[in-house]
Coordinates of C-alpha atoms in Angstrom, one line a residue:
M1 CA 140.9 81.4 100.9
D2 CA 143.9 79.2 100.1
H3 CA 143.6 80.5 96.5
W4 CA 143.6 84.1 97.4
A5 CA 146.3 83.7 100.0
S6 CA 148.6 82.2 97.4
A7 CA 147.5 84.5 94.5
L8 CA 147.8 87.8 96.3
P9 CA 150.9 89.2 97.9
L10 CA 148.9 90.6 100.8
P11 CA 148.8 89.7 104.5
M12 CA 145.4 88.2 105.2
L13 CA 143.6 87.5 108.5
E14 CA 141.1 84.6 108.3
M15 CA 138.2 84.7 110.7
R16 CA 135.1 82.6 111.0
Y17 CA 131.9 84.6 111.6
E18 CA 130.9 82.1 114.3
S19 CA 134.1 82.9 116.2
L20 CA 133.4 86.6 115.9
V21 CA 129.9 86.1 117.2
D22 CA 131.0 83.8 120.0
D23 CA 133.8 86.0 121.3
P24 CA 133.6 89.5 119.7
K25 CA 136.1 91.2 122.0
Q26 CA 138.9 88.7 121.3
Q27 CA 138.2 88.6 117.5
I28 CA 137.9 92.3 117.1
D29 CA 141.2 92.7 119.1
R30 CA 142.7 90.2 116.6
M31 CA 141.6 92.4 113.7
I32 CA 142.8 95.6 115.3
D33 CA 146.1 94.1 116.1
F34 CA 146.4 92.6 112.5
L35 CA 145.8 96.1 111.1
G36 CA 148.3 97.7 113.4
L37 CA 145.7 100.0 115.0
E38 CA 145.0 101.0 118.5
S39 CA 142.1 99.4 120.4
D40 CA 139.0 101.4 120.6
P41 CA 135.9 100.4 122.7
H42 CA 133.6 101.8 120.0
C43 CA 134.5 98.8 117.9
L44 CA 132.5 96.6 120.2
R45 CA 129.6 99.1 120.1
F46 CA 129.5 99.7 116.3
H47 CA 125.7 99.3 116.2
E48 CA 125.3 102.3 118.5
Q49 CA 127.0 104.7 116.1
E50 CA 124.8 107.5 114.7
R51 CA 126.5 108.0 111.4
A52 CA 124.5 107.7 108.2
V53 CA 124.5 104.3 106.6
L54 CA 123.7 104.4 102.9
T55 CA 123.9 100.8 102.0
P56 CA 121.2 98.1 101.7
S57 CA 122.6 96.6 104.9
H58 CA 121.8 99.7 107.0
D59 CA 119.4 97.6 109.0
Q60 CA 122.0 95.1 110.0
V61 CA 124.6 97.7 110.8
R62 CA 122.3 99.0 113.6
R63 CA 122.0 95.6 115.3
P64 CA 124.6 94.0 117.6
L65 CA 126.4 90.8 116.4
N66 CA 124.0 87.9 116.6
R67 CA 123.7 84.2 115.5
Q68 CA 120.7 84.7 113.3
G69 CA 122.5 84.2 110.0
I70 CA 124.6 81.2 111.1
G71 CA 123.5 78.2 109.1
R72 CA 121.0 80.2 107.1
W73 CA 122.5 78.9 103.8
R74 CA 121.0 75.5 104.6
S75 CA 117.7 76.8 103.4
Y76 CA 119.2 77.0 99.9
Q77 CA 121.2 73.8 100.1
H78 CA 119.0 72.1 97.5
R79 CA 119.9 74.8 95.0
L80 CA 123.6 74.7 95.8
G81 CA 124.3 71.1 94.7
P82 CA 126.8 71.9 91.9
V83 CA 128.6 74.5 94.0
L84 CA 128.8 72.2 97.0
A85 CA 130.1 69.3 94.8
A86 CA 132.9 71.5 93.6
F87 CA 134.1 72.0 97.2

């Protein structure tokens, strides 16, 4: 993120997924404020929307925020050695 923040002349909002899952209302309010939009209660109930979702993640879009994916990368840690070493 440091690279992109310095390389792009755009305002950026950093947010950890864990923070979003732990306190969705506060984090979604941060996003809305950052974007200069008005708050909308539907943002907290995104998974209840009935619009068509035409992406491979359509399954996830229909579920509320959850902790399922947190730490999932550890299953692949043994294959990420060179990448992790670079960090």
